[in-house]
Coordinates of C-alpha atoms in Angstrom, one line a residue:
M1 CA -21.3 -11.9 -6.3
D2 CA -19.3 -10.0 -3.6
S3 CA -19.7 -10.4 0.2
S4 CA -17.8 -9.0 3.1
Y5 CA -17.8 -9.1 6.9
L6 CA -15.8 -6.4 8.9
S7 CA -15.5 -6.1 12.6
D8 CA -13.4 -4.4 15.2
N9 CA -12.7 -4.9 18.9
F10 CA -15.1 -2.1 19.8
N11 CA -18.1 -4.0 18.5
L12 CA -18.6 -2.3 15.1
V13 CA -19.8 -4.8 12.5
I14 CA -20.3 -4.1 8.8
T15 CA -21.8 -6.9 6.6
S16 CA -22.6 -6.7 2.9
L17 CA -23.8 -8.9 0.0
E18 CA -23.7 -7.4 -3.5
P19 CA -24.5 -9.4 -6.6
S20 CA -23.6 -7.8 -9.9
F21 CA -24.3 -8.6 -13.6
T22 CA -22.3 -7.4 -16.6
W23 CA -23.3 -7.6 -20.3
Q24 CA -21.4 -7.0 -23.5
V25 CA -23.7 -4.7 -25.5
A26 CA -21.5 -3.6 -28.3
D27 CA -17.9 -3.7 -29.5
R28 CA -15.8 -2.7 -26.4
Q29 CA -18.9 -1.6 -24.5
K30 CA -20.5 -3.1 -21.4
L31 CA -23.5 -2.4 -19.2
S32 CA -23.6 -3.5 -15.5
L33 CA -26.1 -3.8 -12.8
K34 CA -25.2 -4.1 -9.1
T35 CA -27.5 -4.4 -6.1
G36 CA -27.6 -6.0 -2.6
F37 CA -27.4 -4.6 0.9
T38 CA -24.9 -3.4 3.6
T39 CA -25.7 -3.4 7.3
L40 CA -23.8 -1.4 9.9
S41 CA -24.3 -2.2 13.5
G42 CA -22.8 -2.6 17.0
Q43 CA -21.9 1.1 17.5
S44 CA -22.7 2.5 20.9
F45 CA -25.6 5.0 21.0
F46 CA -26.5 4.4 17.4
Q47 CA -29.2 2.0 16.0
P48 CA -28.2 -0.4 13.2
V49 CA -28.8 0.8 9.7
T50 CA -29.1 -1.1 6.4
L51 CA -28.7 0.4 3.0
Y52 CA -29.8 -1.1 -0.3
P53 CA -27.8 0.2 -3.4
L54 CA -28.9 -0.2 -7.0
R55 CA -26.2 0.8 -9.5
L56 CA -26.4 1.0 -13.2
G57 CA -23.1 1.3 -14.9
W58 CA -21.5 1.7 -18.4
E59 CA -18.0 1.0 -19.6
G60 CA -16.5 1.7 -23.0
V61 CA -13.4 2.5 -25.0
V62 CA -13.2 6.1 -26.4
G63 CA -10.1 6.4 -28.5
P64 CA -7.2 5.2 -26.4
A65 CA -9.0 5.8 -23.1
T66 CA -11.3 3.5 -21.1
V67 CA -14.2 5.2 -19.6
Q68 CA -16.5 4.0 -16.7
A69 CA -19.6 5.7 -15.4
G70 CA -22.5 4.8 -13.1
I71 CA -25.4 6.1 -11.1
T72 CA -26.5 4.5 -7.8
G73 CA -29.7 4.9 -5.9
Y74 CA -29.6 4.2 -2.2
T75 CA -32.6 3.3 0.0
Y76 CA -32.4 2.7 3.7
D77 CA -34.4 0.9 6.3
R78 CA -34.8 4.1 8.4
L79 CA -33.1 7.0 6.6
R80 CA -34.1 9.1 3.6
P81 CA -33.1 7.9 0.1
D82 CA -30.0 9.2 -1.5
V83 CA -28.3 9.2 -5.0
G84 CA -24.7 8.6 -5.8
A85 CA -22.7 8.8 -9.0
D86 CA -19.2 7.8 -10.2
A87 CA -17.0 8.2 -13.3
R88 CA -13.5 7.1 -14.1
I89 CA -11.1 7.4 -17.1
T90 CA -7.8 5.6 -17.6
L91 CA -5.4 6.4 -20.4
P92 CA -2.2 4.6 -21.3
L93 CA 0.6 7.0 -22.0
A94 CA 3.4 4.5 -22.7
P95 CA 4.0 0.8 -22.4
G96 CA 3.5 0.0 -18.7
L97 CA 2.4 3.6 -17.8
V98 CA -1.3 4.3 -17.2
V99 CA -2.8 7.5 -15.7
G100 CA -6.3 8.0 -14.6
G101 CA -8.8 10.3 -13.0
S102 CA -12.0 9.6 -11.1
I103 CA -14.9 11.3 -9.3
E104 CA -17.5 9.8 -7.0
R105 CA -20.4 11.0 -4.8
T106 CA -21.3 8.4 -2.2
P107 CA -22.8 8.1 1.3
M108 CA -20.1 7.7 4.1
K109 CA -20.7 4.0 4.7
Y110 CA -18.2 3.6 7.6
A111 CA -20.5 3.3 10.7
P112 CA -24.0 4.2 11.7
S113 CA -22.7 7.5 13.1
T114 CA -21.2 8.6 9.8
L115 CA -24.5 8.1 8.1
E116 CA -26.6 9.9 10.7
T117 CA -24.4 13.0 11.4
P118 CA -25.9 15.3 10.2
H119 CA -28.8 13.0 9.4
L120 CA -27.2 11.5 6.2
T121 CA -23.5 12.2 5.6
N122 CA -22.2 11.9 2.1
Y123 CA -19.1 13.1 0.3
T124 CA -17.6 13.8 -3.1
V125 CA -14.1 12.5 -3.8
F126 CA -12.0 13.2 -6.9
G127 CA -8.4 13.1 -8.1
P128 CA -5.7 11.6 -10.3
S129 CA -4.1 8.1 -10.2
L130 CA -1.0 6.5 -11.7
F131 CA 0.1 3.0 -12.4
W132 CA 3.7 2.4 -13.7
Q133 CA 5.1 -1.0 -14.5
V134 CA 8.7 0.3 -14.1
T135 CA 10.3 -3.1 -15.0
P136 CA 8.8 -6.5 -15.5
T137 CA 9.2 -7.1 -11.7
T138 CA 8.8 -3.6 -10.3
R139 CA 5.6 -1.5 -10.2
L140 CA 4.4 1.7 -8.6
T141 CA 0.8 2.5 -7.8
S142 CA -0.2 6.0 -6.6
F143 CA -3.3 8.2 -6.2
L144 CA -4.3 11.6 -4.7
S145 CA -7.9 12.2 -3.7
F146 CA -9.6 15.4 -2.6
L147 CA -12.8 15.1 -0.5
N148 CA -15.7 17.4 0.1
V149 CA -18.1 16.4 2.8
N150 CA -21.7 17.7 2.9
D151 CA -21.2 19.0 6.5
G152 CA -18.6 21.5 5.2
N153 CA -15.5 19.5 5.9
A154 CA -12.8 19.0 3.2
G155 CA -9.5 17.1 3.0
S156 CA -7.2 15.0 1.0
I157 CA -5.8 11.5 1.0
S158 CA -2.6 10.3 -0.8
F159 CA -1.5 6.7 -1.3
S160 CA 1.7 5.4 -2.8
K161 CA 3.0 1.8 -3.0
V162 CA 6.0 0.3 -4.7
L163 CA 6.3 -3.4 -5.1
Q164 CA 9.2 -5.6 -6.2
Q165 CA 8.7 -9.2 -7.2
L166 CA 11.4 -11.7 -6.3
G167 CA 10.1 -14.9 -7.8
Q168 CA 7.1 -16.0 -5.8
F169 CA 8.1 -13.5 -3.1
S170 CA 7.6 -9.8 -3.1
L171 CA 8.8 -6.8 -1.1
G172 CA 6.9 -3.5 -0.9
A173 CA 6.6 -0.2 0.8
T174 CA 3.4 1.9 1.3
L175 CA 2.9 5.5 2.4
V176 CA -0.6 6.9 3.2
T177 CA -1.3 10.5 4.4
T178 CA -4.5 12.3 5.2
S179 CA -5.2 15.9 6.0
Y180 CA -8.6 17.5 6.8
A181 CA -9.7 21.1 7.5
R182 CA -11.6 19.9 10.6
D183 CA -11.4 16.9 12.9
S184 CA -14.9 15.5 13.0
A185 CA -14.3 12.8 15.6
P186 CA -16.0 10.9 17.0
N187 CA -18.5 11.0 14.2
Y188 CA -16.0 10.0 11.5
F189 CA -12.2 9.8 11.2
T190 CA -10.8 13.0 9.6
P191 CA -7.6 13.9 11.5
Q192 CA -5.8 17.0 10.5
D193 CA -2.5 15.2 10.7
F194 CA -2.3 11.5 9.9
L195 CA 0.5 9.4 8.3
I196 CA 1.1 5.7 8.1
Y197 CA 4.0 3.9 6.4
T198 CA 4.6 0.1 6.2
G199 CA 7.0 -2.4 4.8
E200 CA 5.5 -5.4 3.1
L201 CA 6.6 -9.0 2.6
G202 CA 4.5 -11.2 0.4
W203 CA 4.3 -14.6 -1.2
Q204 CA 2.1 -16.0 -3.9
G205 CA 2.0 -19.4 -5.6
D206 CA -0.1 -22.4 -6.6
V207 CA -0.8 -24.9 -3.8
A208 CA -2.8 -27.3 -6.0
P209 CA -4.0 -27.4 -9.6
G210 CA -6.4 -24.5 -10.0
W211 CA -5.8 -23.2 -6.4
N212 CA -3.6 -20.2 -5.7
L213 CA -2.6 -18.8 -2.3
R214 CA -1.3 -15.3 -1.5
L215 CA 0.1 -14.2 1.8
Q216 CA 1.1 -10.7 2.9
F217 CA 2.5 -9.1 6.1
N218 CA 3.0 -5.4 6.7
L219 CA 4.8 -3.7 9.6
G220 CA 5.2 0.0 10.1
E221 CA 4.3 3.1 12.1
Q222 CA 1.5 5.6 12.2
R223 CA 1.6 9.3 13.2
I224 CA -1.4 11.2 14.4
R225 CA -1.2 14.7 15.9
G226 CA 2.6 14.3 16.1
E227 CA 2.4 11.1 18.2
W228 CA 3.9 7.8 16.7
S229 CA 2.8 4.2 17.4
N230 CA 3.5 0.8 15.9
A231 CA 1.1 -0.9 13.4
Y232 CA 1.0 -4.2 11.7
Y233 CA -1.3 -5.9 9.1
Y234 CA -1.5 -9.4 7.6
E235 CA -3.6 -10.8 4.8
A236 CA -4.3 -14.2 3.2
Q237 CA -6.2 -15.0 0.1
I238 CA -7.1 -18.3 -1.6
T239 CA -8.3 -18.2 -5.2
A240 CA -9.8 -21.2 -6.9
Q241 CA -10.8 -22.0 -10.5
L242 CA -13.8 -24.2 -9.6
A243 CA -14.9 -24.8 -13.1
K244 CA -14.2 -23.5 -16.6
N245 CA -16.6 -20.6 -16.1
I246 CA -16.6 -20.3 -12.2
R247 CA -13.9 -18.6 -10.3
A248 CA -13.9 -17.7 -6.6
F249 CA -11.7 -16.3 -3.8
V250 CA -11.8 -15.8 0.0
N251 CA -9.7 -13.2 1.6
Y252 CA -9.0 -12.6 5.3
S253 CA -7.1 -9.6 6.7
F254 CA -6.4 -8.3 10.2
G255 CA -4.7 -5.1 11.4
E256 CA -3.8 -3.8 14.8
F257 CA -2.0 -0.7 16.1
Q258 CA -1.1 0.7 19.5
Q259 CA -3.4 3.3 21.0
V260 CA -2.2 6.9 21.0
T261 CA -3.7 9.9 23.0
Y262 CA -6.1 10.7 20.1
F263 CA -7.8 7.2 20.2
R264 CA -7.6 6.9 24.0
Q265 CA -9.7 10.1 24.2
L266 CA -12.3 8.6 21.8
T267 CA -12.4 5.1 23.2
G268 CA -11.7 5.6 26.8
T269 CA -9.3 2.6 26.9
N270 CA -5.7 1.8 26.4
Q271 CA -6.3 -1.5 24.7
L272 CA -4.9 -2.1 21.2
Y273 CA -7.2 -1.3 18.3
G274 CA -7.8 -4.2 16.0
R275 CA -9.9 -4.7 12.8
S276 CA -10.5 -7.9 10.9
Q277 CA -12.3 -8.4 7.5
V278 CA -13.4 -11.3 5.4
L279 CA -14.0 -10.8 1.7
A280 CA -15.4 -13.4 -0.7
Q281 CA -16.3 -13.4 -4.4
V282 CA -17.8 -15.9 -6.8
Q283 CA -17.6 -15.0 -10.5
F284 CA -19.6 -16.8 -13.2
T285 CA -18.7 -16.2 -16.9
Y286 CA -21.1 -17.1 -19.8

């Protein structure tokens, strides 16, 4: 069971509750079913909208590769139904080195405006990924995604993160870039020139038997249309083994960055942009 609550200081609120079920159906094969709801509200000039996904998934091992695939039907309280699909393959190339590829078609579930412009916005995203455990205490995670939006826009997103464990502490560095053919603001965020980099300090350890705490702080800069501004982010997560077959976690994160000309033009204000999110999960194993 997954749940989340996301809000920003411009009144956007996204809430979701998504129970899922997984069954072992054969040797190294699983079926899954996921449902629930997501509500997007608080955006000026747009009515709230609620979507109800129903995903049927399969996971199996084919030779050395792990394959996942699913199809999702979306119904809405006031928009036409839609269908999404996803597939992913991961392949170990060497000890500690895993490459993958994925493709997904999904509604743009970022705000009411992203669903309603034009009428129902969806996109297809695909690309490769890499996980490399360089040493027992150093790892690299990276992916490159290409997007095609059904309004004719297209772009790419790259993400790279290197993390170094130092006992219970960790140091990391992250770089994210995006590039789109067309800037579709204010309907959705697709700048033609965007980059953000951060340094990360983290700590993780047991605070009581069966209870684990993780803390993380990121500080860096973002660049959009050639203009730089400061950004920071922090996160805390508590994970608990509540019983032999019950595991749960609660995660809180908050990020804030200084306004630049691009966002001042969209929001009409100089105030800092901040976004907070609460995630929770309860997992039952039988």
